[in-house]
Amino acid sequence: MTGIKFAWSALGGDPAAAARVTTVPQEGALQARLPVRELARACVGSCALAAAELAARRAGLAEVPGVRVDDGAVAAAFHSERHLLVDGRAPVGFAPLSRFWPTADGWVRTHANYPHHRARLLGALGLPANAPVETVAARLAERSAREVEETVCGAGGLAVALRTPQEWRAHEQAAEVAARPLVERERRTTAPARVFAPLDPAAAALLPAAGLRVLDLTRVLAGPVATRTLGLLGADVLRLDAPRLPELPEQHADTGFGKRSATLDLGVDRAVFEELLASADVVVTGYRPGALDRYGLSPEALFARRPGLVVAQLSAWGAYGPWGGRRGFDSLVQVATGIAATEGSAAEPGALPAQALDHGTGYLLAAAVLRALTEQSYDGGGRWVRLALARTALWLTDGIRPAAATGAAATGATATGAAYEGPQAWLAERDSPLGRLRYALPPVSFTGGPADWTRPPVPWGSDSARWR
């Protein structure tokens, strides 16, 4: 089964609706040994189709609007954090201690972009807070990759030993991941059918999520991509962060389109959160599994207070198995699952051309929310959806196949394509409270849908923790 059809099926969509998708190939976009372009196209295409389906439902249209997936737009969006400029300034990349390191028996990758992760990494290695890169390299070279992984993760830090695809398949966590579907979906309550305010089919832009309130409790990168997409589609998205955990400025700017940003200490301001939850339609969480449960944010606790919610959860490794409680990021999942070995060489590991697991899973998560809302409009029920970067990685490495390899048409039609000539056609500029922005336009496109976000990003924590 080809990418878009498979993703749409995993989302529970009507197979016939896939005929509404037209793809525009751009040869050379997102080049890699693995079928990254096909994965990216499938994730964005299924998200756009879910948006078009909900728009048709709310506007009373006889058929789902046509969807157009342009590889060039998708490639630009999958590099959005690299294309962002704020007053001409390029974003800061990975921190010095977020990289591959040679060890006594192989390679390990660490992640230390946030100060608290850097502190845990250095503490686990028995090094002072001001240890230079050379000292860290020397310490890691003395140890095995698996020893570093266990020591650092045991201290709450982030480090993953490089594994081949075969080594990952033999891992217990890989078996747990493979036992789950790409998109986990359940109806959790018997709440009545959701009644939407109708959309005007003659409106300047059909916004299928208009009037919906989304609580965004996510951090880098897949979760914010999902909620950024819901903001594009008209939702009132309120991102909440703990005051003690500031977001990286460039990361926040890139994923902050279409949202408001507030800080809230869930341990102190519980009454404020409960007031927000009382009229929320969707709650999206992207923290380590179980990390928010003590605040009453497990799906079961949320549904007990708000039976008609859509609860969407995202994690790196999945909320199960021996790694179910571990922290993780796209770069680390690539290392564990054999992607870095596949994309690298005998001399050193490699990486995908974009953080495709993050971006792809983000669009799938948004699609799952949109499909859950559509299903609620027919037969109600509180809806729960869950995705994991490691499960998306499995789809990339073992499941997805280009249309040419299967002999099947990927979608309803394929428009005339061309060689990818870079992102320029899909970049835009605008003023914002942060300064003059250059940014990648959204790739989610359907007939009558929005072409850009109505709200630019705002400074982190600059809004009040209340609905508009």
Short mmCIF file of C-alpha atoms in Angstrom, two decimals, residues 130-461:
data_model
loop_
_atom_site.label_atom_id
_atom_site.label_comp_id
_atom_site.label_asym_id
_atom_site.label_seq_id
_atom_site.Cartn_x
_atom_site.Cartn_y
_atom_site.Cartn_z
CA ASN A 130 31.96 24.14 32.49
CA ALA A 131 33.63 21.07 30.96
CA PRO A 132 34.84 21.82 27.40
CA VAL A 133 33.95 19.68 24.41
CA GLU A 134 37.41 18.12 24.36
CA THR A 135 37.03 16.84 27.92
CA VAL A 136 33.62 15.36 27.16
CA ALA A 137 35.02 13.66 24.07
CA ALA A 138 37.88 12.13 26.04
CA ARG A 139 35.53 10.82 28.74
CA LEU A 140 33.16 9.25 26.20
CA ALA A 141 36.04 7.66 24.26
CA GLU A 142 36.90 5.65 27.37
CA ARG A 143 33.48 4.00 27.63
CA SER A 144 31.29 1.74 25.55
CA ALA A 145 28.32 3.28 23.75
CA ARG A 146 25.77 1.16 25.63
CA GLU A 147 27.36 2.06 28.98
CA VAL A 148 27.09 5.77 28.14
CA GLU A 149 23.47 5.29 27.06
CA GLU A 150 22.46 3.59 30.30
CA THR A 151 24.42 5.93 32.56
CA VAL A 152 23.15 9.15 30.99
CA CYS A 153 19.54 7.99 30.61
CA GLY A 154 19.59 6.75 34.18
CA ALA A 155 20.46 10.28 35.27
CA GLY A 156 17.56 11.76 33.29
CA GLY A 157 19.77 12.88 30.40
CA LEU A 158 19.68 12.00 26.73
CA ALA A 159 22.14 9.67 25.02
CA VAL A 160 21.58 6.80 22.60
CA ALA A 161 24.05 4.25 21.26
CA LEU A 162 24.18 3.81 17.50
CA ARG A 163 22.42 0.63 16.39
CA THR A 164 22.08 -1.04 13.03
CA PRO A 165 18.56 -1.83 11.78
CA GLN A 166 19.16 -5.48 12.70
CA GLU A 167 20.27 -4.59 16.22
CA TRP A 168 17.18 -2.43 16.73
CA ARG A 169 14.84 -5.16 15.49
CA ALA A 170 16.28 -7.48 18.15
CA HIS A 171 15.61 -4.91 20.89
CA GLU A 172 12.62 -5.40 23.19
CA GLN A 173 11.45 -1.84 22.65
CA ALA A 174 11.39 -2.38 18.88
CA ALA A 175 9.10 -5.37 19.35
CA GLU A 176 6.75 -3.30 21.51
CA VAL A 177 6.69 -0.54 18.90
CA ALA A 178 6.04 -2.95 16.03
CA ALA A 179 3.06 -4.44 17.88
CA ARG A 180 1.21 -1.09 17.70
CA PRO A 181 -0.47 0.56 14.71
CA LEU A 182 0.99 3.72 13.19
CA VAL A 183 -1.85 5.72 14.76
CA GLU A 184 -3.45 4.41 17.95
CA ARG A 185 -7.10 5.47 18.09
CA GLU A 186 -9.87 4.74 20.60
CA ARG A 187 -13.30 5.94 21.57
CA ARG A 188 -13.09 6.35 25.34
CA THR A 189 -16.50 7.72 26.43
CA THR A 190 -20.11 7.80 25.28
CA ALA A 191 -20.39 11.60 25.07
CA PRO A 192 -23.05 12.85 22.65
CA ALA A 193 -22.22 13.79 19.09
CA ARG A 194 -20.31 17.03 18.67
CA VAL A 195 -22.37 19.83 17.16
CA PHE A 196 -20.31 22.28 15.13
CA ALA A 197 -21.26 25.78 14.11
CA PRO A 198 -21.63 25.53 10.32
CA LEU A 199 -18.99 27.02 8.04
CA ASP A 200 -19.96 29.36 5.21
CA PRO A 201 -18.96 27.57 1.99
CA ALA A 202 -18.49 30.98 0.36
CA ALA A 203 -16.08 32.24 3.04
CA ALA A 204 -12.70 33.58 2.00
CA ALA A 205 -11.10 30.52 3.56
CA LEU A 206 -12.63 27.33 4.93
CA LEU A 207 -11.28 26.85 8.44
CA PRO A 208 -12.36 23.40 9.62
CA ALA A 209 -11.09 23.92 13.18
CA ALA A 210 -12.72 27.35 13.63
CA GLY A 211 -14.32 27.79 17.03
CA LEU A 212 -12.37 24.95 18.62
CA ARG A 213 -10.16 25.45 21.65
CA VAL A 214 -6.89 23.53 21.83
CA LEU A 215 -4.70 23.27 24.94
CA ASP A 216 -1.15 22.79 23.69
CA LEU A 217 1.12 21.10 26.26
CA THR A 218 3.92 20.14 23.91
CA ARG A 219 7.59 20.86 23.30
CA VAL A 220 10.07 20.28 20.49
CA LEU A 221 9.16 19.49 17.71
CA ALA A 222 6.41 17.14 16.56
CA GLY A 223 3.77 18.32 19.04
CA PRO A 224 4.23 22.02 18.25
CA VAL A 225 4.08 21.21 14.51
CA ALA A 226 0.72 19.51 15.09
CA THR A 227 -0.76 22.39 17.08
CA ARG A 228 0.72 24.95 14.63
CA THR A 229 -1.26 23.14 11.94
CA LEU A 230 -4.46 23.24 13.99
CA GLY A 231 -3.88 26.98 14.41
CA LEU A 232 -3.57 27.33 10.64
CA LEU A 233 -6.97 25.67 10.31
CA GLY A 234 -8.69 28.14 12.62
CA ALA A 235 -8.40 26.68 16.12
CA ASP A 236 -7.77 28.89 19.14
CA VAL A 237 -4.51 27.28 20.25
CA LEU A 238 -3.15 28.19 23.68
CA ARG A 239 0.31 26.82 24.40
CA LEU A 240 1.13 26.40 28.08
CA ASP A 241 4.66 26.05 29.44
CA ALA A 242 6.07 25.78 32.92
CA PRO A 243 7.67 29.12 33.92
CA ARG A 244 10.89 27.33 34.90
CA LEU A 245 11.36 25.72 31.46
CA PRO A 246 11.73 28.47 28.84
CA GLU A 247 11.61 27.37 25.24
CA LEU A 248 14.50 27.91 22.84
CA PRO A 249 13.67 31.25 21.14
CA GLU A 250 14.11 30.16 17.52
CA GLN A 251 12.26 26.90 18.10
CA HIS A 252 9.39 28.76 19.72
CA ALA A 253 9.22 31.29 16.88
CA ASP A 254 9.19 28.60 14.18
CA THR A 255 6.40 26.56 15.74
CA GLY A 256 4.50 29.50 17.27
CA PHE A 257 2.50 30.52 14.21
CA GLY A 258 -1.25 30.44 14.79
CA LYS A 259 -0.93 30.24 18.58
CA ARG A 260 -0.87 32.19 21.78
CA SER A 261 1.76 31.47 24.44
CA ALA A 262 1.32 31.53 28.21
CA THR A 263 3.15 30.17 31.24
CA LEU A 264 1.38 28.21 33.95
CA ASP A 265 2.69 26.28 36.93
CA LEU A 266 0.40 23.26 37.09
CA GLY A 267 1.47 22.58 40.64
CA VAL A 268 0.39 26.04 41.83
CA ASP A 269 -2.18 27.39 39.38
CA ARG A 270 -4.36 24.29 39.15
CA ALA A 271 -7.60 26.28 39.34
CA VAL A 272 -6.56 28.28 36.27
CA PHE A 273 -5.89 25.10 34.32
CA GLU A 274 -9.21 23.58 35.37
CA GLU A 275 -11.00 26.68 34.11
CA LEU A 276 -9.23 26.34 30.77
CA LEU A 277 -10.01 22.64 30.56
CA ALA A 278 -13.69 23.22 31.29
CA SER A 279 -14.21 24.72 27.83
CA ALA A 280 -11.40 23.03 25.89
CA ASP A 281 -12.20 20.79 22.92
CA VAL A 282 -8.75 19.26 22.38
CA VAL A 283 -5.78 18.59 24.67
CA VAL A 284 -2.45 17.77 23.02
CA THR A 285 0.46 16.55 25.16
CA GLY A 286 4.04 15.89 24.07
CA TYR A 287 5.93 15.30 27.29
CA ARG A 288 7.58 12.05 28.39
CA PRO A 289 4.87 9.41 29.06
CA GLY A 290 3.53 9.72 32.58
CA ALA A 291 5.23 13.06 33.27
CA LEU A 292 1.93 14.95 33.39
CA ASP A 293 -0.17 12.29 35.10
CA ARG A 294 0.48 13.68 38.59
CA TYR A 295 -1.29 16.86 37.50
CA GLY A 296 -4.44 14.98 36.51
CA LEU A 297 -3.56 14.98 32.83
CA SER A 298 -3.71 11.28 32.05
CA PRO A 299 -6.36 10.52 29.41
CA GLU A 300 -8.54 8.79 32.00
CA ALA A 301 -8.44 11.78 34.34
CA LEU A 302 -9.13 14.23 31.52
CA PHE A 303 -12.10 12.26 30.21
CA ALA A 304 -13.52 11.99 33.74
CA ARG A 305 -13.72 15.80 33.86
CA ARG A 306 -14.47 16.48 30.20
CA PRO A 307 -16.04 13.42 28.53
CA GLY A 308 -16.28 14.96 25.05
CA LEU A 309 -12.59 15.81 24.69
CA VAL A 310 -10.19 14.79 21.99
CA VAL A 311 -6.96 13.81 23.79
CA ALA A 312 -3.87 13.51 21.61
CA GLN A 313 -0.60 12.16 22.99
CA LEU A 314 2.87 12.08 21.50
CA SER A 315 6.10 10.47 22.67
CA ALA A 316 9.50 9.53 21.32
CA TRP A 317 9.64 5.80 22.06
CA GLY A 318 6.00 4.96 22.80
CA ALA A 319 4.30 4.83 26.19
CA TYR A 320 5.10 1.13 26.68
CA GLY A 321 8.03 -1.27 26.84
CA PRO A 322 11.36 -0.83 28.65
CA TRP A 323 11.93 2.58 27.07
CA GLY A 324 8.39 3.81 27.62
CA GLY A 325 9.46 6.31 30.27
CA ARG A 326 12.56 7.61 28.48
CA ARG A 327 13.03 11.06 27.08
CA GLY A 328 13.83 11.35 23.40
CA PHE A 329 14.08 13.51 20.31
CA ASP A 330 14.02 12.90 16.57
CA SER A 331 17.83 12.82 16.31
CA LEU A 332 18.07 10.15 19.00
CA VAL A 333 15.30 8.00 17.55
CA GLN A 334 17.16 8.02 14.23
CA VAL A 335 20.25 6.70 16.02
CA ALA A 336 18.50 3.90 17.93
CA THR A 337 16.34 2.60 15.09
CA GLY A 338 19.12 2.13 12.53
CA ILE A 339 18.31 5.18 10.44
CA ALA A 340 21.61 6.91 11.26
CA ALA A 341 23.51 3.75 10.34
CA THR A 342 21.61 3.41 7.07
CA GLU A 343 22.14 7.05 6.10
CA GLY A 344 25.80 7.08 7.18
CA SER A 345 28.96 5.32 6.06
CA ALA A 346 31.52 2.95 7.46
CA ALA A 347 33.44 5.97 8.74
CA GLU A 348 30.64 7.76 10.61
CA PRO A 349 26.87 7.81 11.17
CA GLY A 350 24.54 9.94 9.07
CA ALA A 351 21.14 11.57 9.41
CA LEU A 352 17.97 12.19 7.46
CA PRO A 353 17.90 15.38 5.36
CA ALA A 354 15.37 16.87 7.77
CA GLN A 355 13.93 16.07 11.18
CA ALA A 356 11.41 14.04 9.26
CA LEU A 357 10.23 11.91 12.17
CA ASP A 358 9.29 15.04 14.09
CA HIS A 359 7.63 16.86 11.22
CA GLY A 360 5.95 13.78 9.79
CA THR A 361 4.57 12.64 13.12
CA GLY A 362 3.40 16.20 13.82
CA TYR A 363 1.26 16.29 10.68
CA LEU A 364 -0.06 12.80 11.42
CA LEU A 365 -1.00 13.90 14.94
CA ALA A 366 -2.89 16.92 13.59
CA ALA A 367 -4.62 14.62 11.09
CA ALA A 368 -5.61 12.24 13.88
CA VAL A 369 -7.17 15.12 15.83
CA LEU A 370 -9.09 16.33 12.78
CA ARG A 371 -10.36 12.84 11.99
CA ALA A 372 -11.41 12.37 15.63
CA LEU A 373 -13.41 15.61 15.43
CA THR A 374 -15.12 14.43 12.25
CA GLU A 375 -15.98 11.10 13.86
CA GLN A 376 -17.37 12.91 16.90
CA SER A 377 -19.74 14.83 14.63
CA TYR A 378 -21.31 11.53 13.57
CA ASP A 379 -21.36 9.39 16.70
CA GLY A 380 -19.83 11.36 19.57
CA GLY A 381 -17.59 9.89 22.21
CA GLY A 382 -14.44 11.17 23.82
CA ARG A 383 -11.59 10.34 21.45
CA TRP A 384 -8.01 9.34 22.26
CA VAL A 385 -5.17 9.22 19.75
CA ARG A 386 -1.50 8.43 20.30
CA LEU A 387 1.60 8.45 18.10
CA ALA A 388 5.31 7.80 18.67
CA LEU A 389 8.37 8.90 16.72
CA ALA A 390 9.75 5.36 16.93
CA ARG A 391 6.61 3.98 15.27
CA THR A 392 6.91 6.53 12.46
CA ALA A 393 10.55 5.47 12.13
CA LEU A 394 9.44 1.86 11.71
CA TRP A 395 7.08 2.91 8.94
CA LEU A 396 9.93 4.72 7.20
CA THR A 397 12.43 1.87 7.48
CA ASP A 398 10.18 -1.15 6.95
CA GLY A 399 6.78 -0.13 5.65
CA ILE A 400 6.49 2.82 3.29
CA ARG A 401 7.21 2.21 -0.37
CA PRO A 402 7.27 4.64 -3.30
CA ALA A 403 4.42 4.21 -5.78
CA ALA A 404 6.88 3.07 -8.46
CA ALA A 405 7.93 0.17 -6.26
CA THR A 406 4.37 -1.04 -5.74
CA GLY A 407 3.05 -0.48 -9.22
CA ALA A 408 0.08 1.44 -7.77
CA ALA A 409 -1.10 5.00 -8.08
CA ALA A 410 -0.31 6.85 -4.87
CA THR A 411 -3.45 8.96 -4.95
CA GLY A 412 -6.18 10.19 -7.25
CA ALA A 413 -3.83 11.98 -9.62
CA THR A 414 -0.25 13.02 -10.16
CA ALA A 415 0.37 16.47 -11.59
CA THR A 416 3.33 17.28 -13.79
CA GLY A 417 6.40 17.70 -11.64
CA ALA A 418 9.91 19.00 -12.11
CA ALA A 419 13.30 18.94 -10.47
CA TYR A 420 13.37 20.52 -7.02
CA GLU A 421 15.11 23.90 -7.29
CA GLY A 422 15.09 24.90 -3.65
CA PRO A 423 12.61 26.37 -1.16
CA GLN A 424 12.33 29.95 -2.44
CA ALA A 425 8.84 29.54 -3.92
CA TRP A 426 7.49 28.44 -0.53
CA LEU A 427 9.06 31.08 1.70
CA ALA A 428 7.31 34.26 2.82
CA GLU A 429 8.00 37.33 4.94
CA ARG A 430 5.91 39.27 7.43
CA ASP A 431 6.20 41.50 10.48
CA SER A 432 5.56 40.09 13.93
CA PRO A 433 5.99 40.99 17.60
CA LEU A 434 9.35 39.19 17.34
CA GLY A 435 10.55 41.26 14.37
CA ARG A 436 10.59 40.77 10.63
CA LEU A 437 10.21 37.07 9.85
CA ARG A 438 11.15 34.92 6.90
CA TYR A 439 9.43 31.56 7.21
CA ALA A 440 8.21 28.50 5.34
CA LEU A 441 4.59 28.57 4.24
CA PRO A 442 2.30 25.77 5.43
CA PRO A 443 2.22 22.73 3.11
CA VAL A 444 -1.33 21.68 4.06
CA SER A 445 -3.38 22.71 1.05
CA PHE A 446 -6.95 21.99 -0.07
CA THR A 447 -9.42 23.82 -2.30
CA GLY A 448 -10.85 26.76 -0.36
CA GLY A 449 -8.48 26.28 2.57
CA PRO A 450 -6.11 28.83 4.16
CA ALA A 451 -2.81 29.66 2.48
CA ASP A 452 -1.07 31.10 5.55
CA TRP A 453 -1.48 31.60 9.28
CA THR A 454 -3.53 34.59 10.41
CA ARG A 455 -1.44 34.95 13.61
CA PRO A 456 2.35 35.35 13.64
CA PRO A 457 4.32 33.95 16.58
CA VAL A 458 4.52 35.95 19.80
CA PRO A 459 7.22 36.08 22.50
CA TRP A 460 7.29 33.04 24.74
CA GLY A 461 4.92 33.36 27.69
#
